[in-house]
Every structure is written in C-alpha cells, then in structure tokens.
Coordinates of C-alpha atoms and ligand atoms in Angstrom, one line a residue:
M1 CA 79.1 57.4 42.2
A2 CA 81.2 60.2 40.6
A3 CA 84.2 59.0 38.5
P4 CA 87.7 59.9 40.0
I5 CA 89.7 62.3 39.2
E6 CA 92.7 61.1 37.4
A7 CA 93.2 65.1 36.0
A8 CA 91.4 68.6 35.7
V9 CA 89.6 68.9 32.0
R10 CA 92.6 70.5 29.8
Y11 CA 90.5 73.5 27.8
E12 CA 94.4 74.0 26.6
E13 CA 98.2 74.5 27.1
L14 CA 98.6 77.6 29.9
P15 CA 100.3 79.7 30.3
A16 CA 102.2 78.8 27.3
R17 CA 105.7 80.0 27.1
S18 CA 106.0 81.5 23.8
S19 CA 103.0 84.3 25.3
F20 CA 104.9 84.7 27.9
V21 CA 107.7 85.4 26.8
R22 CA 105.7 87.4 23.9
D23 CA 104.2 89.2 26.7
V24 CA 107.5 90.0 28.3
L25 CA 109.2 91.2 25.7
A26 CA 106.1 93.6 24.7
G27 CA 105.6 95.2 28.2
L28 CA 109.6 95.9 28.9
S29 CA 109.3 97.5 25.4
A30 CA 106.6 99.8 26.0
R31 CA 106.7 103.0 27.9
P32 CA 106.1 103.1 30.3
K33 CA 106.9 99.7 31.1
R34 CA 104.3 96.8 32.4
L35 CA 103.8 93.5 33.4
S36 CA 100.7 91.4 33.7
P37 CA 99.6 90.2 36.9
K38 CA 98.5 87.5 35.8
Y39 CA 102.1 86.0 35.9
F40 CA 102.4 86.9 39.5
Y41 CA 101.0 83.5 39.9
D42 CA 103.5 80.6 39.7
E43 CA 103.8 78.0 42.2
T44 CA 105.7 80.4 44.3
G45 CA 103.8 83.5 43.6
A46 CA 100.5 81.8 44.6
Q47 CA 102.4 80.5 48.1
L48 CA 102.9 83.9 48.3
F49 CA 100.0 85.4 48.4
E50 CA 98.4 82.6 50.0
A51 CA 100.7 84.0 53.0
I52 CA 99.6 87.6 52.6
T53 CA 95.6 86.5 52.6
A54 CA 96.8 85.7 56.2
L55 CA 98.3 89.5 57.0
P56 CA 97.3 91.7 59.3
E57 CA 97.0 94.1 57.1
Y58 CA 95.3 92.7 54.3
Y59 CA 92.1 92.9 55.4
L60 CA 90.6 91.8 52.1
T61 CA 90.3 87.7 53.0
R62 CA 89.2 88.2 56.4
C63 CA 86.3 90.9 56.0
E64 CA 85.6 88.6 52.9
L65 CA 85.6 85.4 54.8
E66 CA 83.6 87.3 57.4
I67 CA 80.6 88.1 54.9
L68 CA 80.4 84.4 53.6
E69 CA 80.6 83.1 57.2
E70 CA 77.7 85.2 58.2
R71 CA 75.3 85.0 54.5
A72 CA 75.5 82.1 53.5
R73 CA 72.3 80.7 54.6
E74 CA 70.7 84.1 52.8
M75 CA 73.2 82.4 49.6
A76 CA 71.9 79.4 50.0
R77 CA 68.0 81.0 48.3
L78 CA 70.0 81.6 45.1
F79 CA 70.9 78.2 44.1
P80 CA 68.1 76.2 42.8
A81 CA 67.7 72.6 43.2
A82 CA 70.7 70.4 42.1
S83 CA 72.8 73.1 40.4
A84 CA 76.7 73.9 39.7
L85 CA 78.6 75.6 41.2
I86 CA 81.2 77.6 39.2
E87 CA 83.9 78.7 40.8
F88 CA 86.3 81.3 38.5
G89 CA 90.4 81.5 39.9
S90 CA 89.4 78.4 41.9
G91 CA 93.0 78.5 44.2
S92 CA 92.6 77.7 47.5
S93 CA 89.2 75.9 48.0
R94 CA 88.7 77.9 51.4
K95 CA 85.8 79.9 50.8
V96 CA 83.8 77.7 48.9
R97 CA 83.8 75.1 51.6
I98 CA 81.9 77.9 53.5
L99 CA 79.4 77.5 51.0
L100 CA 79.2 73.8 50.5
A101 CA 78.8 73.3 54.4
S102 CA 75.5 75.9 54.2
I103 CA 74.4 75.2 51.1
S104 CA 72.8 71.2 50.5
T105 CA 71.0 72.0 46.9
I106 CA 74.8 72.0 45.4
A107 CA 75.1 68.8 43.2
A108 CA 78.1 70.0 41.0
Y109 CA 81.5 72.3 41.7
V110 CA 83.6 72.9 39.1
P111 CA 86.6 74.8 39.9
V112 CA 88.3 76.8 36.5
D113 CA 92.0 77.6 36.8
I114 CA 95.3 78.1 35.7
S115 CA 97.3 76.3 37.4
S116 CA 96.3 72.1 37.5
E117 CA 98.6 71.5 40.4
M118 CA 96.4 73.3 43.3
L119 CA 93.3 72.2 41.4
I120 CA 93.7 68.6 41.6
Q121 CA 94.7 69.2 45.3
E122 CA 92.0 70.7 46.0
A123 CA 89.7 68.6 44.2
H124 CA 90.9 65.4 45.9
E125 CA 90.5 67.1 49.0
L126 CA 86.8 68.2 47.8
R127 CA 85.5 65.0 46.8
R128 CA 87.3 63.3 50.4
D129 CA 85.1 65.9 52.3
Y130 CA 82.0 65.3 50.2
P131 CA 81.6 62.3 49.1
R132 CA 78.3 62.8 47.4
L133 CA 79.5 66.4 45.5
A134 CA 80.3 65.7 42.2
V135 CA 83.9 67.9 41.5
L136 CA 84.7 68.7 38.1
P137 CA 87.8 70.5 37.7
V138 CA 88.6 72.4 34.4
E139 CA 91.7 73.7 33.8
A140 CA 91.6 77.3 31.9
D141 CA 92.2 80.5 31.6
F142 CA 88.8 81.8 33.1
T143 CA 88.7 85.6 30.7
K144 CA 88.2 82.7 28.1
P145 CA 85.6 81.2 26.9
F146 CA 85.7 77.2 28.1
A147 CA 84.2 74.0 28.4
L148 CA 81.8 72.9 31.2
P149 CA 81.9 69.6 31.4
A150 CA 79.1 67.9 30.0
A151 CA 77.7 66.6 33.9
A152 CA 77.4 69.9 34.9
A153 CA 76.5 72.0 32.1
A154 CA 73.1 69.9 31.8
M155 CA 72.6 71.7 35.2
A156 CA 71.5 75.0 36.6
H157 CA 74.9 77.6 36.9
T158 CA 75.5 79.8 39.8
G159 CA 79.0 81.4 39.4
F160 CA 81.8 82.6 41.9
F161 CA 84.0 85.0 41.8
P162 CA 85.7 85.7 45.1
G163 CA 88.6 87.5 46.3
S164 CA 87.8 91.0 44.4
T165 CA 90.0 89.5 41.4
I166 CA 87.7 91.4 39.2
G167 CA 89.4 94.7 41.0
N168 CA 92.8 93.7 39.1
F169 CA 90.8 93.8 35.2
E170 CA 90.8 97.2 34.3
P171 CA 87.2 98.7 33.9
Q172 CA 86.9 97.7 30.9
E173 CA 88.0 94.4 31.2
A174 CA 85.6 93.8 33.9
V175 CA 82.5 94.4 32.3
A176 CA 84.0 92.1 29.2
F177 CA 84.4 89.6 32.0
L178 CA 81.3 90.0 33.2
R179 CA 79.1 89.5 29.8
H180 CA 81.6 86.4 29.3
A181 CA 81.0 84.5 32.5
G182 CA 76.7 85.9 31.9
R183 CA 77.2 83.9 28.4
M184 CA 79.0 80.9 30.2
L185 CA 76.8 80.5 32.7
G186 CA 73.4 81.2 30.7
H187 CA 70.1 83.3 31.1
G188 CA 68.9 83.7 34.6
A189 CA 72.1 82.6 36.3
A190 CA 73.1 83.8 39.4
L191 CA 77.1 85.3 40.5
I192 CA 78.6 86.1 44.0
I193 CA 81.1 88.2 43.4
G194 CA 83.3 89.4 46.0
V195 CA 84.5 93.3 45.6
D196 CA 86.8 95.5 47.6
L197 CA 85.9 98.9 48.3
V198 CA 87.2 102.1 48.3
K199 CA 88.2 103.3 51.6
D200 CA 90.5 105.9 53.1
A201 CA 93.7 105.5 51.6
S202 CA 95.7 104.5 55.1
T203 CA 94.3 101.4 55.3
L204 CA 95.1 100.5 51.6
H205 CA 98.5 101.8 51.6
A206 CA 99.0 99.5 54.8
A207 CA 97.5 96.0 52.9
Y208 CA 99.7 96.7 50.1
N209 CA 103.0 97.7 52.0
D210 CA 102.9 94.9 55.0
G211 CA 105.3 95.1 57.5
A212 CA 106.4 91.4 57.2
G213 CA 107.8 92.3 53.9
L214 CA 105.8 89.7 51.9
T215 CA 103.8 91.9 49.3
A216 CA 107.1 93.4 48.5
K217 CA 108.4 89.2 47.5
F218 CA 105.3 88.6 45.8
N219 CA 106.1 91.7 43.6
L220 CA 109.7 90.9 43.2
N221 CA 108.6 87.3 42.5
L222 CA 107.9 88.1 39.2
L223 CA 111.5 88.9 38.1
A224 CA 112.7 86.2 40.0
R225 CA 110.0 83.8 37.5
I226 CA 111.3 85.3 34.3
N227 CA 114.8 84.7 35.5
R228 CA 113.6 81.2 36.2
E229 CA 111.8 80.7 32.7
L230 CA 112.8 83.1 30.2
G231 CA 116.6 82.7 31.3
A232 CA 116.6 86.6 32.4
D233 CA 119.2 88.5 34.5
F234 CA 117.2 90.6 36.9
D235 CA 119.5 91.6 39.9
L236 CA 116.6 91.6 42.7
E237 CA 118.7 94.0 44.7
N238 CA 118.3 96.2 41.9
F239 CA 114.5 96.8 42.2
A240 CA 112.0 97.7 44.6
H241 CA 108.7 96.9 45.5
R242 CA 106.4 100.4 45.7
A243 CA 102.3 100.4 46.1
F244 CA 100.4 103.5 46.5
Y245 CA 96.8 104.6 46.3
N246 CA 95.9 106.3 43.3
S247 CA 92.9 108.5 44.7
E248 CA 91.9 109.9 41.2
R249 CA 91.5 106.1 39.7
H250 CA 90.2 104.7 43.0
R251 CA 92.7 101.9 42.4
I252 CA 96.1 100.5 44.2
E253 CA 98.8 100.7 41.9
M254 CA 101.5 98.4 42.1
H255 CA 105.3 98.9 40.7
L256 CA 109.0 97.5 40.5
V257 CA 111.0 100.5 40.9
S258 CA 114.7 100.4 39.0
K259 CA 117.3 101.6 41.8
K260 CA 120.0 102.8 39.4
R261 CA 120.3 102.7 35.6
Q262 CA 120.9 99.2 34.3
S263 CA 120.9 97.5 31.3
V264 CA 119.0 93.4 31.9
S265 CA 119.0 90.9 29.2
V266 CA 115.6 88.6 28.9
A267 CA 115.3 85.7 26.3
G268 CA 118.0 87.8 24.4
R269 CA 117.1 91.0 24.3
S270 CA 118.4 93.8 26.5
I271 CA 116.2 96.4 28.0
E272 CA 117.3 99.5 29.1
F273 CA 116.0 100.9 32.9
Q274 CA 116.8 104.5 33.9
S275 CA 117.3 105.0 37.2
G276 CA 113.9 105.6 39.1
E277 CA 111.9 103.9 36.0
T278 CA 108.7 101.6 37.5
I279 CA 107.3 98.5 35.9
H280 CA 103.6 98.6 36.4
T281 CA 103.0 95.1 37.6
E282 CA 99.7 95.5 39.0
N283 CA 96.0 97.9 39.4
S284 CA 93.7 96.9 42.6
Y285 CA 90.3 99.0 41.8
K286 CA 88.4 99.5 44.6
Y287 CA 84.8 100.2 43.8
T288 CA 81.7 101.9 45.9
L289 CA 78.3 99.5 45.6
D290 CA 76.8 101.7 43.6
Y291 CA 79.2 102.4 40.9
F292 CA 80.1 98.1 40.9
T293 CA 76.3 97.6 40.5
A294 CA 76.4 100.0 37.9
L295 CA 78.9 98.4 36.2
A296 CA 77.5 94.9 36.4
R297 CA 73.9 96.3 34.9
G298 CA 75.9 97.6 31.9
A299 CA 77.0 94.1 31.8
G300 CA 73.5 92.6 31.8
W301 CA 73.7 91.7 35.5
N302 CA 70.9 92.7 37.6
P303 CA 71.7 92.9 41.0
L304 CA 69.7 90.4 43.8
A305 CA 71.4 91.3 46.8
V306 CA 74.6 92.8 48.3
W307 CA 76.3 92.4 52.0
T308 CA 79.5 94.2 53.3
D309 CA 81.1 93.2 56.9
A310 CA 80.6 94.7 59.4
G311 CA 83.5 97.1 58.9
K312 CA 81.7 98.3 55.6
N313 CA 85.4 97.1 54.0
F314 CA 84.3 94.4 51.5
S315 CA 81.5 93.5 49.7
I316 CA 80.0 90.2 48.3
H317 CA 77.3 91.4 45.4
A318 CA 74.7 88.5 44.3
L319 CA 73.6 89.4 41.1
T320 CA 71.3 87.6 37.8
V321 CA 71.8 87.8 34.1
D322 CA 69.8 88.6 31.8
T323 CA 70.9 87.3 28.4
R324 CA 68.2 88.0 25.9
Ligands
AVI401 C1 94.5 88.3 44.0 N1 93.9 90.2 44.2 C2 92.9 90.2 44.6 C3 95.3 90.7 45.0 C4 95.0 92.2 44.9 O1 94.3 92.5 46.3 O2 94.3 92.7 44.0 C5 96.5 90.1 44.3 C6 97.6 91.1 45.7 N2 98.7 92.1 45.0 C7 98.7 92.6 46.5 N3 98.5 91.8 47.7 C8 97.4 91.2 47.3

C-alpha cells in the first residue's frame, strides 16, 4: 500500500515574495512595461483560468480534451510497463484522468506544480479514485530542475505538458524548457505535449476577448494581486484589458492599458503611467505542426506521433528524447 500523502514534496519555497516584488518592480520600470504571466495564478487567478477553460470562445481546452478522449488508447502504446507519468504544471487533474482511465501501465503519477493547495487536493481525489496508483506530488517551479520522488525516479518516465502552456514561453524559452524536460525524464523517455495551432485571427481574438469578460478579469487580477500582496494602490477602473493577434509573430498578446495619466505606488515605489501606455502581461504563441516539430527537434526531441481535433484547432505531439 502506498504511503498517505500529507503534503507534496516541496522542492523550494515558491513563489517567494522577494522574487515577486523584485520581478514586479523590474517589469514596471522597464520600457515597455511588462509583467510575467506566471504571476497570474494566485488562488483567484487559478479559479478564473479554470472558468476561462469552460467558455464557449476558449476552444483550446475543449479541443484538447477531444483529442485526449479520441486518442488515449493510441497514446497508451507510448507507456512502458510500470512507468511514471510526470505532469508539468498539473493544476486540475481533468486531463490526466483521461489518460489514467485508458492506460493501465501507469504505476505512478507525479504532478508538479507551484501551488500546493490544488496539488494536495487533487492528489487526495486521485488516490481515492485510483487506489493502486502511487500519487507523488511535487511542489516546484517545473521550469527549473527539481528532484523526482525516489519511487518514480526508478521507473521509466513519460512527461505530460498539456494546455499549450508551452505557448506562454518565448520560443527560446520553449527550447530551454524542452531541453530541461529531456534531461529530467532521461534518454528514451516520451513527452505528450499540447500545442495550440495558428488559425484565423477572428477565432483567436474571440478566445482572448470573451463576451463574459472573464479574460479581462483574469488579466486585471494581476494588478489586484499586486495590490493584495505588495501593498500597491492600482485602481482597476483605470486600466483596461487588451488582447490581439500579432500575425507577424504568431502570438496573442495581452496587455493592460492605462486609461489615463496616473501614478501608482508599488512596494513604496512610485510608478508613472502615460495615458494609453500598456503593461505587456502575456504572449500566447500559436504554432504550425511543422514549426513546433522543428523547434522540438532543436531541443533534442524526435517526433513519434501528432494528433489534432477534427477542426484542426489544437494539436498534441508525442515526442521521444535523445539525450546522447
Ligand atoms: C495557460 N495558457 C495556455 C493560457 C493561454 O491561452 O495562453 C492562459 C490564458 N491567457 C488568457 N486566457 C488564457
């Protein structure tokens, strides 16, 4: 019988307040101003993101779930007997549950996430539903090296990185992440990764400018979080959500636009905004199948298979790593 989970293995204290304040002050002092999208996900932000995934305009989650449902049995061939599935940035366990339901050779599941509350909660529920599965959560920033729990380290590894979170990295960061994942998972390991696809600008625009205004709330929550945690005095009424498709760079850009000339106090520092000045809060890159395959090859991963939904909106790539 597997040991009960009281807590996730905590690899380091994250996100440390000191690095949050440092990053925020550096980003708001830069020209143009910017904030990292990794700071969207406090408790409120994580809940807003979950709500976004259910929006009719936000096709990404729906299309990825369609692929997982249709193809999980094909994916099962990638899993050696008694293997460990390592999920980078696990969040809710909705997607991994589809794999677990179809792939009986997964002996251990290692969800890796920065937020321990959801990690522990989901781990409890998975252990209840899959009593024979070793659920070994790790609280860590999955973009940095972390140690796998010993029980999983001894098994063959398959990585899982759904949701097109790779699209929130700059292409060179995506390559660096894939290299790091390859080193962690080890030679011959497979990676199942969700990647959003280039498509018409109107579909993309709608997905990031939803009618219910949840994406706007999600974007503005970053300022609310800075108010809550860093004692800032952003007036959310004075900023607006802006998202558009940059077709030259194949990415959705999200910004917060200052509606007027204003001064905001952040951690004791005064930050000046011109009217119309923006804070760049997120890029969400969209790839073609060939471009992503080439990017992955450049990071040491060879393609095994690729699947799309019927509408060809979203893709899941299966890759294998050559670390020699
Ligand atoms: C998490 N990530 C893949 C989402 C995306 O679509 O880039 C985050 C998001 N931003 C706005 N809506 C959703």
